């Protein structure tokens, strides 16, 4: 059986005690949905999200400066890595080792979304700890501590929506009432 993206999917097989094999109930795709030979062109939705990604990267850059000012150097370092991956996602890159990447490449989208999700989890934990144990006298740390998880979640959400647009076929993205799956009307059974 072929996977919708053209990748073969095989069901796992289990050895039975009697020597035969039986099929497991779960299908495990053995390759990813992105071809290994290169990157895929971005969808129209991904290109429409590009300005929002750039705005989030700028805000995350401001948060990096605030974290350095607050001496949260580990948080700033992780966010620098996040912004660099986001920049490579928006701009694309050429590499002999990693291959070439187009702007808004789906594989970079997955990387950027994942690191933002992990960063969101840790920043949310940091936010809770900050409000429980620290009481600063001025407002700047509160703004930085609040912006970090918000930008991480928004970046993850955009990456998720771009991924959802990538894996959902175009006909499924149309509203139900605009699909023409049935050509005739009628219906109703007869009584009998």
PDB file of C-alpha atoms in Angstrom:
ATOM      1  CA  UNK A   1       0.000   0.000   0.000  1.00  0.00           C
ATOM      2  CA  UNK A   2       1.257   3.507  -0.785  1.00  0.00           C
ATOM      3  CA  UNK A   3       1.263   6.379   1.668  1.00  0.00           C
ATOM      4  CA  UNK A   4      -0.589   9.469   0.335  1.00  0.00           C
ATOM      5  CA  UNK A   5       2.695  11.330  -0.124  1.00  0.00           C
ATOM      6  CA  UNK A   6       4.141   8.456  -2.148  1.00  0.00           C
ATOM      7  CA  UNK A   7       6.128   6.947   0.717  1.00  0.00           C
ATOM      8  CA  UNK A   8       5.606   3.243   1.315  1.00  0.00           C
ATOM      9  CA  UNK A   9       3.946   2.383   4.601  1.00  0.00           C
ATOM     10  CA  UNK A  10       4.319  -1.057   6.094  1.00  0.00           C
ATOM     11  CA  UNK A  11       2.438  -2.614   8.926  1.00  0.00           C
ATOM     12  CA  UNK A  12       4.603  -3.969  11.679  1.00  0.00           C
ATOM     13  CA  UNK A  13       4.560  -7.717  11.968  1.00  0.00           C
ATOM     14  CA  UNK A  14       4.808  -9.697  15.135  1.00  0.00           C
ATOM     15  CA  UNK A  15       6.098 -13.240  15.481  1.00  0.00           C
ATOM     16  CA  UNK A  16       3.523 -15.569  16.947  1.00  0.00           C
ATOM     17  CA  UNK A  17       4.611 -18.334  19.321  1.00  0.00           C
ATOM     18  CA  UNK A  18       3.703 -20.935  16.681  1.00  0.00           C
ATOM     19  CA  UNK A  19       6.277 -19.641  14.211  1.00  0.00           C
ATOM     20  CA  UNK A  20       3.980 -17.675  11.893  1.00  0.00           C
ATOM     21  CA  UNK A  21       3.706 -13.944  11.744  1.00  0.00           C
ATOM     22  CA  UNK A  22       0.650 -11.854  12.268  1.00  0.00           C
ATOM     23  CA  UNK A  23       0.072  -8.252  11.368  1.00  0.00           C
ATOM     24  CA  UNK A  24      -0.034  -5.587  14.037  1.00  0.00           C
ATOM     25  CA  UNK A  25      -2.941  -3.186  14.108  1.00  0.00           C
ATOM     26  CA  UNK A  26      -0.866  -0.045  13.584  1.00  0.00           C
ATOM     27  CA  UNK A  27       0.658   1.224  10.349  1.00  0.00           C
ATOM     28  CA  UNK A  28       4.080   2.822  10.773  1.00  0.00           C
ATOM     29  CA  UNK A  29       5.268   5.005   7.877  1.00  0.00           C
ATOM     30  CA  UNK A  30       8.917   4.275   7.264  1.00  0.00           C
ATOM     31  CA  UNK A  31       9.786   7.633   5.765  1.00  0.00           C
ATOM     32  CA  UNK A  32       8.758  11.178   6.308  1.00  0.00           C
ATOM     33  CA  UNK A  33       6.388  13.129   4.093  1.00  0.00           C
ATOM     34  CA  UNK A  34       9.167  15.357   2.737  1.00  0.00           C
ATOM     35  CA  UNK A  35      11.238  13.848  -0.074  1.00  0.00           C
ATOM     36  CA  UNK A  36      14.852  13.227   0.894  1.00  0.00           C
ATOM     37  CA  UNK A  37      16.291  14.745  -2.297  1.00  0.00           C
ATOM     38  CA  UNK A  38      15.427  18.351  -1.515  1.00  0.00           C
ATOM     39  CA  UNK A  39      12.989  20.853  -0.163  1.00  0.00           C
ATOM     40  CA  UNK A  40       9.441  21.431  -1.305  1.00  0.00           C
ATOM     41  CA  UNK A  41       8.166  24.799  -2.476  1.00  0.00           C
ATOM     42  CA  UNK A  42       6.175  26.697   0.140  1.00  0.00           C
ATOM     43  CA  UNK A  43       2.400  26.853  -0.072  1.00  0.00           C
ATOM     44  CA  UNK A  44       0.503  30.102  -0.541  1.00  0.00           C
ATOM     45  CA  UNK A  45      -0.551  29.944   3.100  1.00  0.00           C
ATOM     46  CA  UNK A  46       3.082  29.592   4.237  1.00  0.00           C
ATOM     47  CA  UNK A  47       4.048  32.618   2.155  1.00  0.00           C
ATOM     48  CA  UNK A  48       1.109  34.556   3.613  1.00  0.00           C
ATOM     49  CA  UNK A  49       2.378  33.710   7.130  1.00  0.00           C
ATOM     50  CA  UNK A  50       5.904  34.927   6.355  1.00  0.00           C
ATOM     51  CA  UNK A  51       5.356  38.556   7.532  1.00  0.00           C
ATOM     52  CA  UNK A  52       3.930  37.278  10.835  1.00  0.00           C
ATOM     53  CA  UNK A  53       6.943  35.028  11.306  1.00  0.00           C
ATOM     54  CA  UNK A  54       9.253  38.003  10.705  1.00  0.00           C
ATOM     55  CA  UNK A  55       7.321  40.106  13.257  1.00  0.00           C
ATOM     56  CA  UNK A  56       7.589  37.290  15.829  1.00  0.00           C
ATOM     57  CA  UNK A  57      11.324  36.977  15.189  1.00  0.00           C
ATOM     58  CA  UNK A  58      11.771  40.717  15.777  1.00  0.00           C
ATOM     59  CA  UNK A  59       9.792  40.535  19.033  1.00  0.00           C
ATOM     60  CA  UNK A  60      11.828  37.500  20.107  1.00  0.00           C
ATOM     61  CA  UNK A  61      14.986  39.508  19.357  1.00  0.00           C
ATOM     62  CA  UNK A  62      13.746  42.233  21.732  1.00  0.00           C
ATOM     63  CA  UNK A  63      13.040  39.549  24.358  1.00  0.00           C
ATOM     64  CA  UNK A  64      16.633  38.291  23.931  1.00  0.00           C
ATOM     65  CA  UNK A  65      17.959  41.766  24.764  1.00  0.00           C
ATOM     66  CA  UNK A  66      15.655  41.930  27.797  1.00  0.00           C
ATOM     67  CA  UNK A  67      16.765  38.513  28.995  1.00  0.00           C
ATOM     68  CA  UNK A  68      20.411  39.522  28.720  1.00  0.00           C
ATOM     69  CA  UNK A  69      19.629  42.688  30.703  1.00  0.00           C
ATOM     70  CA  UNK A  70      17.915  40.538  33.369  1.00  0.00           C
ATOM     71  CA  UNK A  71      20.944  38.183  33.364  1.00  0.00           C
ATOM     72  CA  UNK A  72      18.833  35.225  32.187  1.00  0.00           C
ATOM     73  CA  UNK A  73      21.679  34.122  29.945  1.00  0.00           C
ATOM     74  CA  UNK A  74      20.551  30.504  29.415  1.00  0.00           C
ATOM     75  CA  UNK A  75      17.085  31.646  28.376  1.00  0.00           C
ATOM     76  CA  UNK A  76      18.662  34.195  26.052  1.00  0.00           C
ATOM     77  CA  UNK A  77      20.956  31.551  24.530  1.00  0.00           C
ATOM     78  CA  UNK A  78      18.077  29.175  23.812  1.00  0.00           C
ATOM     79  CA  UNK A  79      16.053  32.021  22.340  1.00  0.00           C
ATOM     80  CA  UNK A  80      19.021  33.013  20.135  1.00  0.00           C
ATOM     81  CA  UNK A  81      19.034  29.461  18.756  1.00  0.00           C
ATOM     82  CA  UNK A  82      15.271  29.744  18.201  1.00  0.00           C
ATOM     83  CA  UNK A  83      15.643  33.033  16.326  1.00  0.00           C
ATOM     84  CA  UNK A  84      18.500  31.670  14.182  1.00  0.00           C
ATOM     85  CA  UNK A  85      16.373  28.659  13.192  1.00  0.00           C
ATOM     86  CA  UNK A  86      13.477  31.051  12.513  1.00  0.00           C
ATOM     87  CA  UNK A  87      15.718  33.210  10.343  1.00  0.00           C
ATOM     88  CA  UNK A  88      16.839  30.168   8.368  1.00  0.00           C
ATOM     89  CA  UNK A  89      13.180  29.184   8.035  1.00  0.00           C
ATOM     90  CA  UNK A  90      12.195  32.592   6.639  1.00  0.00           C
ATOM     91  CA  UNK A  91      15.254  33.201   4.470  1.00  0.00           C
ATOM     92  CA  UNK A  92      16.294  29.704   3.404  1.00  0.00           C
ATOM     93  CA  UNK A  93      19.916  28.616   3.158  1.00  0.00           C
ATOM     94  CA  UNK A  94      22.409  26.758   1.016  1.00  0.00           C
ATOM     95  CA  UNK A  95      24.608  24.103   2.565  1.00  0.00           C
ATOM     96  CA  UNK A  96      26.694  21.277   1.170  1.00  0.00           C
ATOM     97  CA  UNK A  97      26.251  19.317   4.380  1.00  0.00           C
ATOM     98  CA  UNK A  98      22.561  19.823   5.124  1.00  0.00           C
ATOM     99  CA  UNK A  99      21.314  20.448   1.592  1.00  0.00           C
ATOM    100  CA  UNK A 100      19.598  23.518   0.245  1.00  0.00           C
ATOM    101  CA  UNK A 101      16.501  24.999   1.774  1.00  0.00           C
ATOM    102  CA  UNK A 102      13.984  27.336   0.192  1.00  0.00           C
ATOM    103  CA  UNK A 103      12.392  30.175   2.140  1.00  0.00           C
ATOM    104  CA  UNK A 104       9.490  28.872   4.262  1.00  0.00           C
ATOM    105  CA  UNK A 105      10.613  25.249   3.732  1.00  0.00           C
ATOM    106  CA  UNK A 106       8.353  22.739   5.488  1.00  0.00           C
ATOM    107  CA  UNK A 107      11.210  20.825   7.141  1.00  0.00           C
ATOM    108  CA  UNK A 108      12.547  24.046   8.685  1.00  0.00           C
ATOM    109  CA  UNK A 109       8.956  24.815   9.717  1.00  0.00           C
ATOM    110  CA  UNK A 110       8.890  21.610  11.765  1.00  0.00           C
ATOM    111  CA  UNK A 111      12.223  22.431  13.413  1.00  0.00           C
ATOM    112  CA  UNK A 112      11.202  26.008  14.179  1.00  0.00           C
ATOM    113  CA  UNK A 113       7.804  24.938  15.515  1.00  0.00           C
ATOM    114  CA  UNK A 114       9.274  22.218  17.727  1.00  0.00           C
ATOM    115  CA  UNK A 115      11.938  24.418  19.318  1.00  0.00           C
ATOM    116  CA  UNK A 116       9.332  27.151  19.911  1.00  0.00           C
ATOM    117  CA  UNK A 117       7.007  24.642  21.570  1.00  0.00           C
ATOM    118  CA  UNK A 118       9.763  23.428  23.904  1.00  0.00           C
ATOM    119  CA  UNK A 119      10.789  27.026  24.588  1.00  0.00           C
ATOM    120  CA  UNK A 120       7.130  27.874  25.321  1.00  0.00           C
ATOM    121  CA  UNK A 121       6.922  25.084  27.921  1.00  0.00           C
ATOM    122  CA  UNK A 122      10.080  26.173  29.733  1.00  0.00           C
ATOM    123  CA  UNK A 123       9.178  29.870  29.527  1.00  0.00           C
ATOM    124  CA  UNK A 124       5.751  29.145  30.988  1.00  0.00           C
ATOM    125  CA  UNK A 125       7.395  27.316  33.878  1.00  0.00           C
ATOM    126  CA  UNK A 126       9.812  30.224  34.281  1.00  0.00           C
ATOM    127  CA  UNK A 127       6.858  32.634  34.287  1.00  0.00           C
ATOM    128  CA  UNK A 128       5.145  30.716  37.085  1.00  0.00           C
ATOM    129  CA  UNK A 129       8.338  30.581  39.146  1.00  0.00           C
ATOM    130  CA  UNK A 130       8.971  34.289  38.519  1.00  0.00           C
ATOM    131  CA  UNK A 131       5.557  35.369  39.781  1.00  0.00           C
ATOM    132  CA  UNK A 132       5.681  33.091  42.823  1.00  0.00           C
ATOM    133  CA  UNK A 133       9.181  33.913  44.093  1.00  0.00           C
ATOM    134  CA  UNK A 134      10.251  37.301  42.706  1.00  0.00           C
ATOM    135  CA  UNK A 135       8.738  40.719  43.102  1.00  0.00           C
ATOM    136  CA  UNK A 136      10.647  43.297  41.022  1.00  0.00           C
ATOM    137  CA  UNK A 137      10.140  46.984  41.709  1.00  0.00           C
ATOM    138  CA  UNK A 138       9.790  47.971  38.051  1.00  0.00           C
ATOM    139  CA  UNK A 139       7.833  46.742  35.039  1.00  0.00           C
ATOM    140  CA  UNK A 140      10.501  45.737  32.453  1.00  0.00           C
ATOM    141  CA  UNK A 141      11.115  42.173  33.752  1.00  0.00           C
ATOM    142  CA  UNK A 142       7.380  41.464  33.775  1.00  0.00           C
ATOM    143  CA  UNK A 143       7.088  42.462  30.126  1.00  0.00           C
ATOM    144  CA  UNK A 144      10.048  40.294  29.123  1.00  0.00           C
ATOM    145  CA  UNK A 145       8.860  37.303  31.159  1.00  0.00           C
ATOM    146  CA  UNK A 146       5.337  37.625  29.696  1.00  0.00           C
ATOM    147  CA  UNK A 147       6.460  38.105  26.077  1.00  0.00           C
ATOM    148  CA  UNK A 148       8.708  35.029  26.021  1.00  0.00           C
ATOM    149  CA  UNK A 149       5.986  32.338  26.350  1.00  0.00           C
ATOM    150  CA  UNK A 150       3.481  34.356  24.311  1.00  0.00           C
ATOM    151  CA  UNK A 151       5.831  34.634  21.326  1.00  0.00           C
ATOM    152  CA  UNK A 152       6.840  30.983  21.708  1.00  0.00           C
ATOM    153  CA  UNK A 153       3.207  29.857  21.627  1.00  0.00           C
ATOM    154  CA  UNK A 154       2.292  32.120  18.691  1.00  0.00           C
ATOM    155  CA  UNK A 155       5.302  30.861  16.723  1.00  0.00           C
ATOM    156  CA  UNK A 156       4.350  27.256  17.484  1.00  0.00           C
ATOM    157  CA  UNK A 157       0.759  27.967  16.429  1.00  0.00           C
ATOM    158  CA  UNK A 158       1.855  29.466  13.095  1.00  0.00           C
ATOM    159  CA  UNK A 159       4.170  26.506  12.468  1.00  0.00           C
ATOM    160  CA  UNK A 160       1.316  24.112  13.291  1.00  0.00           C
ATOM    161  CA  UNK A 161      -1.061  25.885  10.899  1.00  0.00           C
ATOM    162  CA  UNK A 162       1.543  25.849   8.095  1.00  0.00           C
ATOM    163  CA  UNK A 163       2.106  22.127   8.746  1.00  0.00           C
ATOM    164  CA  UNK A 164      -1.651  21.505   8.734  1.00  0.00           C
ATOM    165  CA  UNK A 165      -1.917  23.341   5.408  1.00  0.00           C
ATOM    166  CA  UNK A 166       0.924  21.203   4.040  1.00  0.00           C
ATOM    167  CA  UNK A 167      -0.558  17.824   4.990  1.00  0.00           C
ATOM    168  CA  UNK A 168      -4.208  18.600   4.211  1.00  0.00           C
ATOM    169  CA  UNK A 169      -5.162  18.129   0.552  1.00  0.00           C
ATOM    170  CA  UNK A 170      -6.618  21.204  -1.156  1.00  0.00           C
ATOM    171  CA  UNK A 171     -10.079  19.700  -1.619  1.00  0.00           C
ATOM    172  CA  UNK A 172     -10.384  19.067   2.127  1.00  0.00           C
ATOM    173  CA  UNK A 173      -9.586  22.709   2.922  1.00  0.00           C
ATOM    174  CA  UNK A 174     -12.695  23.860   1.032  1.00  0.00           C
ATOM    175  CA  UNK A 175     -15.846  24.428   3.027  1.00  0.00           C
ATOM    176  CA  UNK A 176     -18.197  21.457   3.026  1.00  0.00           C
ATOM    177  CA  UNK A 177     -20.966  23.295   1.191  1.00  0.00           C
ATOM    178  CA  UNK A 178     -18.673  24.142  -1.744  1.00  0.00           C
ATOM    179  CA  UNK A 179     -17.561  20.580  -2.424  1.00  0.00           C
ATOM    180  CA  UNK A 180     -19.473  18.944  -5.217  1.00  0.00           C
ATOM    181  CA  UNK A 181     -19.234  15.302  -4.291  1.00  0.00           C
ATOM    182  CA  UNK A 182     -22.711  14.427  -5.420  1.00  0.00           C
ATOM    183  CA  UNK A 183     -24.032  15.431  -8.778  1.00  0.00           C
ATOM    184  CA  UNK A 184     -27.645  14.656  -8.270  1.00  0.00           C
ATOM    185  CA  UNK A 185     -30.169  15.493  -5.712  1.00  0.00           C
ATOM    186  CA  UNK A 186     -32.877  13.458  -4.390  1.00  0.00           C
ATOM    187  CA  UNK A 187     -32.465  10.972  -1.794  1.00  0.00           C
ATOM    188  CA  UNK A 188     -35.431   9.934   0.096  1.00  0.00           C
ATOM    189  CA  UNK A 189     -36.475   6.423   0.110  1.00  0.00           C
ATOM    190  CA  UNK A 190     -39.754   5.240  -1.002  1.00  0.00           C
ATOM    191  CA  UNK A 191     -42.266   3.849   1.267  1.00  0.00           C
ATOM    192  CA  UNK A 192     -43.261   0.562   0.735  1.00  0.00           C
TER     193      UNK A 192
END
